[in-house]
mmCIF file of C-alpha atoms in Angstrom:
data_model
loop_
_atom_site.group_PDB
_atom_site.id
_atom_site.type_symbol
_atom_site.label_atom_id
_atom_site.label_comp_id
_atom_site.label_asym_id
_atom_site.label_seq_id
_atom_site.Cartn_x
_atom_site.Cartn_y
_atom_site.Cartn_z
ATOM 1 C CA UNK P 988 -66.007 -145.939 -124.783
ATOM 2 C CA UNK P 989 -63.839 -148.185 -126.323
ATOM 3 C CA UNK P 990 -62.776 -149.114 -130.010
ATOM 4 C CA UNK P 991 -62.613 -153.173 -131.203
ATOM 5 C CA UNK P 992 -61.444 -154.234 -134.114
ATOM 6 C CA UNK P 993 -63.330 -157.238 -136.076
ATOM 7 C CA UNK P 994 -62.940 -158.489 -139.976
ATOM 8 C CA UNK P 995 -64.932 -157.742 -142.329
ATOM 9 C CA UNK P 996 -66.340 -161.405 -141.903
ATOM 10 C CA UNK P 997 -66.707 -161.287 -138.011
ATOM 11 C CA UNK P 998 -69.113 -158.197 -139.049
ATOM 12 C CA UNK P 999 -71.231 -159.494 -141.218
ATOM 13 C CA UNK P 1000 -71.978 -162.127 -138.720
ATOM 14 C CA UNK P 1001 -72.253 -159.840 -135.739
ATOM 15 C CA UNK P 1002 -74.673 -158.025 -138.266
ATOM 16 C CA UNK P 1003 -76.610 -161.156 -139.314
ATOM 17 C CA UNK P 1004 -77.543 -161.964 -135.144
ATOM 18 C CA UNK P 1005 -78.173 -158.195 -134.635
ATOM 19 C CA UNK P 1006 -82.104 -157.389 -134.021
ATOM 20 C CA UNK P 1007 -83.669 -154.290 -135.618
ATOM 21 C CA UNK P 1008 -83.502 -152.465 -132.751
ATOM 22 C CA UNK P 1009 -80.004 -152.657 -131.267
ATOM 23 C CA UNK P 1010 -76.882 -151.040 -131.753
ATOM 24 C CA UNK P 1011 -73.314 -153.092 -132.216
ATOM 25 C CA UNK P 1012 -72.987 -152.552 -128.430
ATOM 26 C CA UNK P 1013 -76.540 -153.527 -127.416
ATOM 27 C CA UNK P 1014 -75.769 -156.964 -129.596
ATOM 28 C CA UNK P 1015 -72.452 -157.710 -127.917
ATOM 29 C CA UNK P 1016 -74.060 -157.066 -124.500
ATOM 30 C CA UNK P 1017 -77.114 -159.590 -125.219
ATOM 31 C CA UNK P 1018 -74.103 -162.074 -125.971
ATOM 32 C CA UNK P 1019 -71.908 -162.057 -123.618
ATOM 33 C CA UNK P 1020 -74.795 -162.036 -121.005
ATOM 34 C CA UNK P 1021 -76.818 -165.440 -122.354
ATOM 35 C CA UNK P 1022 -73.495 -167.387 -122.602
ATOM 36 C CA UNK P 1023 -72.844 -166.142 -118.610
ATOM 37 C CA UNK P 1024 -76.442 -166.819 -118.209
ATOM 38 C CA UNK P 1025 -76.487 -170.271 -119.681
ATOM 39 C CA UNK P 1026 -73.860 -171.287 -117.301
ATOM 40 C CA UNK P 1027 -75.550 -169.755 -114.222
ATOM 41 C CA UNK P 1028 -78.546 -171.916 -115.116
ATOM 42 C CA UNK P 1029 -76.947 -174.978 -115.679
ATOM 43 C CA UNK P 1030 -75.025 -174.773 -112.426
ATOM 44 C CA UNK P 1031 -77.844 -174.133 -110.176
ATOM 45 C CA UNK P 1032 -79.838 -176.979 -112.446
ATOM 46 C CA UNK P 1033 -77.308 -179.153 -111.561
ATOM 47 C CA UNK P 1034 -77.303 -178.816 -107.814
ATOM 48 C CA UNK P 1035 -80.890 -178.805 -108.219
ATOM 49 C CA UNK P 1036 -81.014 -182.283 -109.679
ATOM 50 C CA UNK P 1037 -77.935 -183.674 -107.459
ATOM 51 C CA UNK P 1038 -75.236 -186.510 -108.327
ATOM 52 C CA UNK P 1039 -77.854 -188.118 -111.210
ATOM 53 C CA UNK P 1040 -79.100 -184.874 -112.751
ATOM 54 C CA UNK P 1041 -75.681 -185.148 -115.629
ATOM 55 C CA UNK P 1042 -76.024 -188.935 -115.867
ATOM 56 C CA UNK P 1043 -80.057 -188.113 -116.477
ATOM 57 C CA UNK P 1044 -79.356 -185.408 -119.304
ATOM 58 C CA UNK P 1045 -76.578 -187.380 -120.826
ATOM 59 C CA UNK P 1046 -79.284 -190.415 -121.046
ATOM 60 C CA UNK P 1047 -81.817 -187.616 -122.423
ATOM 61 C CA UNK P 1048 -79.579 -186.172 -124.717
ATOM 62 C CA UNK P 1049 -78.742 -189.641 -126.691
ATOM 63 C CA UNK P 1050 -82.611 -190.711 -127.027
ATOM 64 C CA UNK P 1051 -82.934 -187.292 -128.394
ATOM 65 C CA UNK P 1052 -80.179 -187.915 -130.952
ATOM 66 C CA UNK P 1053 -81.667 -191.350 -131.636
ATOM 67 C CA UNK P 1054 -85.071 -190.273 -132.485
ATOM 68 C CA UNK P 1055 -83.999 -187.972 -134.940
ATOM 69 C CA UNK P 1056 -81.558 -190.278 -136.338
ATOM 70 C CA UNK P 1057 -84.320 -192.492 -137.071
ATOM 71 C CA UNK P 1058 -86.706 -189.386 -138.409
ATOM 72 C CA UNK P 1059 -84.069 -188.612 -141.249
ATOM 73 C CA UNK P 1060 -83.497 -192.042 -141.799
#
């Protein structure tokens, strides 16, 4: 086991994402994991989808941002 220190602040925020049911170390586990796993996924997606699959979710990505810009208009 190890010791970390965090501010007051930084805990309060670790303690706002923690679920019920885990402990400080389960949290910071879950975290570091999804970012890792986020990357995994987009990597294989993008070999998946070849040379147009980042022009293809850049294109998707700005409709999305223009149909809510014109929902909150």
């Amino acid at each position: 086991m190890s010791t970390i220190r965090v501010t007051d602040e930084v805990k309060e925020r670790l303690r706002d994402l923690k679920r019920d049911d885990e402990s400080f170390n389960d949290l910071l586990d879950r975290l570091s994991r999804s970012e890792k796993d986020v990357e995994a996924i987009a990597d294989s997606l993008s070999k998946l989808g070849g040379d147009d699959f980042a022009k293809k979710t850049k294109e998707a990505h700005e409709e999305l941002n223009e149909s809510l810009e014109r929902r909150t208009e």
